[in-house]
């Protein structure tokens, strides 16, 4: 089963930023979110991940389906690469870490502490966590930040393999990941326009 969203509204800081969102992503498919900075992409992903409540609407998906990769890599600096992955695998009860290490090209780094990694290496390790969760629905917020071209291609292959196995991905990105038959959702038409104040009332209050 994938995910279905019906007439969803989401808020940031108590202010509704998107409303009227409806879409469905079936197994094996990806949805790419588009929109300018501040358009609500991160807020939508955080809401789908259950990190904040929706203002209104419905989200239908299986229980315990989501793995979320946000702006933070979610690493413990004093643990090694393998220890970080083993920690998350134990938390989620997911598969062994070897496939994740191989998929994100981390084999030469397994004994290195996360705090000693470069920005790109940390990002690859953070994304490798997705593979040890065993979760079918990946929510990805600008996942290729700090990655060079070869690492972007590597991660794109990981996402394509996830889809081929029946997984689902919802991705906020400006990078072409070459996802097969991915739908694109432009969030701009769903943004709540707030009229700017000109300061007149405040000056004479």
Tab-separated table of C-alpha atoms in Angstrom:
chain	number	residue	atom	x	y	z
A	1	UNK	CA	0.000	0.000	0.000
A	2	UNK	CA	1.164	3.517	-0.769
A	3	UNK	CA	-0.059	6.800	0.647
A	4	UNK	CA	-3.196	8.843	-0.044
A	5	UNK	CA	-3.694	12.448	1.049
A	6	UNK	CA	-7.122	14.076	0.987
A	7	UNK	CA	-7.828	17.810	1.262
A	8	UNK	CA	-4.820	18.366	3.510
A	9	UNK	CA	-3.867	21.670	5.131
A	10	UNK	CA	-0.565	22.151	6.963
A	11	UNK	CA	0.767	24.953	9.139
A	12	UNK	CA	4.112	26.423	10.126
A	13	UNK	CA	4.359	28.370	13.375
A	14	UNK	CA	0.602	28.235	13.801
A	15	UNK	CA	-0.028	29.785	10.366
A	16	UNK	CA	-1.528	27.657	7.585
A	17	UNK	CA	0.846	27.607	4.621
A	18	UNK	CA	-0.752	24.974	2.346
A	19	UNK	CA	-4.348	23.884	1.923
A	20	UNK	CA	-6.480	21.749	-0.372
A	21	UNK	CA	-3.764	19.186	-1.070
A	22	UNK	CA	-4.946	15.848	-2.437
A	23	UNK	CA	-2.722	13.216	-4.034
A	24	UNK	CA	-1.953	9.505	-3.994
A	25	UNK	CA	1.330	7.668	-4.492
A	26	UNK	CA	0.992	3.914	-5.080
A	27	UNK	CA	3.687	1.320	-4.368
A	28	UNK	CA	6.627	1.507	-6.731
A	29	UNK	CA	6.131	5.191	-7.516
A	30	UNK	CA	7.692	8.505	-6.546
A	31	UNK	CA	6.311	12.006	-6.105
A	32	UNK	CA	8.620	15.007	-6.508
A	33	UNK	CA	7.635	18.187	-4.667
A	34	UNK	CA	8.381	21.490	-6.356
A	35	UNK	CA	8.067	25.064	-5.166
A	36	UNK	CA	10.182	28.050	-4.170
A	37	UNK	CA	11.908	28.285	-0.805
A	38	UNK	CA	9.309	28.850	1.891
A	39	UNK	CA	6.510	27.276	-0.127
A	40	UNK	CA	5.861	24.568	2.480
A	41	UNK	CA	7.758	21.536	1.183
A	42	UNK	CA	9.476	20.813	4.504
A	43	UNK	CA	6.286	21.512	6.458
A	44	UNK	CA	4.363	19.054	4.277
A	45	UNK	CA	6.999	16.335	4.670
A	46	UNK	CA	7.150	16.818	8.442
A	47	UNK	CA	3.361	16.538	8.602
A	48	UNK	CA	3.338	13.348	6.526
A	49	UNK	CA	6.067	11.966	8.808
A	50	UNK	CA	3.887	12.569	11.870
A	51	UNK	CA	6.252	15.140	13.368
A	52	UNK	CA	3.502	17.743	13.479
A	53	UNK	CA	-0.286	17.583	13.130
A	54	UNK	CA	-2.182	18.564	10.008
A	55	UNK	CA	-4.490	21.577	10.245
A	56	UNK	CA	-7.191	19.606	8.443
A	57	UNK	CA	-7.630	16.750	5.997
A	58	UNK	CA	-6.668	13.081	5.998
A	59	UNK	CA	-3.504	11.035	5.487
A	60	UNK	CA	-4.027	7.335	4.754
A	61	UNK	CA	-1.052	4.970	4.884
A	62	UNK	CA	0.005	1.814	6.718
A	63	UNK	CA	1.102	2.104	10.328
A	64	UNK	CA	4.861	2.371	10.917
A	65	UNK	CA	5.483	2.897	7.211
A	66	UNK	CA	7.561	6.077	7.195
A	67	UNK	CA	11.297	6.742	7.163
A	68	UNK	CA	12.064	10.473	7.120
A	69	UNK	CA	15.344	12.041	5.989
A	70	UNK	CA	15.320	15.735	6.845
A	71	UNK	CA	17.987	18.422	6.817
A	72	UNK	CA	19.746	16.884	9.828
A	73	UNK	CA	21.752	13.719	9.221
A	74	UNK	CA	20.729	12.335	12.634
A	75	UNK	CA	24.169	10.970	13.506
A	76	UNK	CA	25.929	10.360	16.802
A	77	UNK	CA	29.337	11.978	16.361
A	78	UNK	CA	31.205	9.688	18.776
A	79	UNK	CA	29.965	6.471	17.177
A	80	UNK	CA	31.563	4.936	14.118
A	81	UNK	CA	29.785	4.580	10.797
A	82	UNK	CA	28.900	0.944	11.507
A	83	UNK	CA	27.837	1.728	15.073
A	84	UNK	CA	25.520	4.492	13.876
A	85	UNK	CA	23.836	2.181	11.393
A	86	UNK	CA	23.628	-0.662	13.920
A	87	UNK	CA	21.963	1.737	16.366
A	88	UNK	CA	19.260	2.702	13.875
A	89	UNK	CA	18.776	-0.893	12.721
A	90	UNK	CA	18.160	-1.881	16.355
A	91	UNK	CA	15.718	1.010	16.855
A	92	UNK	CA	13.646	0.061	13.805
A	93	UNK	CA	14.198	-3.677	13.924
A	94	UNK	CA	15.266	-3.423	10.302
A	95	UNK	CA	17.626	-5.483	8.146
A	96	UNK	CA	21.355	-5.896	8.681
A	97	UNK	CA	23.589	-2.947	7.910
A	98	UNK	CA	25.805	-4.576	5.259
A	99	UNK	CA	23.513	-3.757	2.330
A	100	UNK	CA	23.278	-0.120	3.442
A	101	UNK	CA	27.076	0.146	3.741
A	102	UNK	CA	27.530	-1.274	0.265
A	103	UNK	CA	24.728	0.772	-1.329
A	104	UNK	CA	26.094	4.134	-0.121
A	105	UNK	CA	29.763	3.199	-0.631
A	106	UNK	CA	30.706	3.374	3.052
A	107	UNK	CA	32.849	0.232	3.318
A	108	UNK	CA	36.132	2.119	3.716
A	109	UNK	CA	34.621	4.316	6.446
A	110	UNK	CA	32.965	1.782	8.743
A	111	UNK	CA	35.476	2.237	11.578
A	112	UNK	CA	35.623	6.015	11.352
A	113	UNK	CA	33.669	8.126	13.836
A	114	UNK	CA	30.815	10.114	12.339
A	115	UNK	CA	32.232	13.325	13.744
A	116	UNK	CA	35.377	12.844	11.661
A	117	UNK	CA	33.550	12.533	8.328
A	118	UNK	CA	33.310	15.184	5.637
A	119	UNK	CA	29.933	16.835	4.973
A	120	UNK	CA	29.305	14.586	1.979
A	121	UNK	CA	30.273	11.431	3.882
A	122	UNK	CA	27.974	12.391	6.738
A	123	UNK	CA	25.156	12.887	4.271
A	124	UNK	CA	25.711	9.458	2.739
A	125	UNK	CA	25.703	7.897	6.193
A	126	UNK	CA	22.523	9.772	7.111
A	127	UNK	CA	20.826	8.528	3.949
A	128	UNK	CA	22.061	4.977	4.570
A	129	UNK	CA	19.808	4.986	7.639
A	130	UNK	CA	16.834	4.723	5.272
A	131	UNK	CA	17.956	1.251	4.228
A	132	UNK	CA	18.169	-0.122	7.771
A	133	UNK	CA	14.679	1.001	8.765
A	134	UNK	CA	12.831	-1.524	6.632
A	135	UNK	CA	10.177	1.156	6.066
A	136	UNK	CA	8.433	1.300	2.649
A	137	UNK	CA	7.610	5.035	2.525
A	138	UNK	CA	10.612	7.356	2.242
A	139	UNK	CA	10.105	11.081	2.825
A	140	UNK	CA	13.169	12.941	1.577
A	141	UNK	CA	13.828	16.651	2.137
A	142	UNK	CA	16.589	17.879	-0.215
A	143	UNK	CA	18.463	14.583	0.221
A	144	UNK	CA	21.340	15.454	-2.120
A	145	UNK	CA	22.613	18.488	-0.183
A	146	UNK	CA	26.419	18.183	0.322
A	147	UNK	CA	26.685	15.331	-2.183
A	148	UNK	CA	28.964	15.504	-5.217
A	149	UNK	CA	27.800	14.322	-8.636
A	150	UNK	CA	28.955	10.728	-8.151
A	151	UNK	CA	27.244	10.467	-4.763
A	152	UNK	CA	24.037	11.939	-6.210
A	153	UNK	CA	24.075	9.250	-8.905
A	154	UNK	CA	24.734	6.600	-6.245
A	155	UNK	CA	21.807	7.748	-4.132
A	156	UNK	CA	19.528	8.016	-7.173
A	157	UNK	CA	20.238	4.349	-7.826
A	158	UNK	CA	19.331	3.521	-4.222
A	159	UNK	CA	15.980	5.279	-4.597
A	160	UNK	CA	15.263	3.554	-7.911
A	161	UNK	CA	15.995	0.165	-6.320
A	162	UNK	CA	13.638	1.029	-3.466
A	163	UNK	CA	10.872	1.829	-5.941
A	164	UNK	CA	11.555	-1.324	-7.953
A	165	UNK	CA	11.017	-3.345	-4.772
A	166	UNK	CA	7.590	-1.757	-4.278
A	167	UNK	CA	8.636	1.122	-2.063
A	168	UNK	CA	7.368	4.713	-2.233
A	169	UNK	CA	9.329	7.970	-2.220
A	170	UNK	CA	8.145	11.551	-1.762
A	171	UNK	CA	11.041	13.886	-2.479
A	172	UNK	CA	11.561	17.618	-2.176
A	173	UNK	CA	14.469	18.287	-4.512
A	174	UNK	CA	15.678	20.524	-7.324
A	175	UNK	CA	18.013	17.791	-8.591
A	176	UNK	CA	16.941	15.358	-11.292
A	177	UNK	CA	17.273	11.912	-9.708
A	178	UNK	CA	16.070	10.117	-12.822
A	179	UNK	CA	13.174	8.502	-10.984
A	180	UNK	CA	11.028	6.302	-13.236
A	181	UNK	CA	7.701	7.903	-14.113
A	182	UNK	CA	7.813	10.187	-11.086
A	183	UNK	CA	4.889	12.555	-10.751
A	184	UNK	CA	5.660	16.198	-10.000
A	185	UNK	CA	3.520	18.176	-7.558
A	186	UNK	CA	3.908	21.949	-7.720
A	187	UNK	CA	2.943	23.314	-4.308
A	188	UNK	CA	2.575	26.914	-5.476
A	189	UNK	CA	-1.160	26.654	-6.340
A	190	UNK	CA	-1.862	25.340	-2.821
A	191	UNK	CA	-0.044	28.084	-0.929
A	192	UNK	CA	-2.031	30.331	1.384
A	193	UNK	CA	-1.428	33.916	0.312
A	194	UNK	CA	-1.131	36.323	3.233
A	195	UNK	CA	-1.624	39.996	2.485
A	196	UNK	CA	1.368	42.038	3.548
A	197	UNK	CA	0.728	44.830	6.044
A	198	UNK	CA	1.832	48.296	4.958
A	199	UNK	CA	2.452	49.481	8.520
A	200	UNK	CA	-0.239	52.188	8.444
A	201	UNK	CA	-2.395	50.748	11.240
A	202	UNK	CA	0.579	50.068	13.482
A	203	UNK	CA	1.916	53.611	13.107
A	204	UNK	CA	-1.370	55.129	14.270
A	205	UNK	CA	-2.445	52.510	16.816
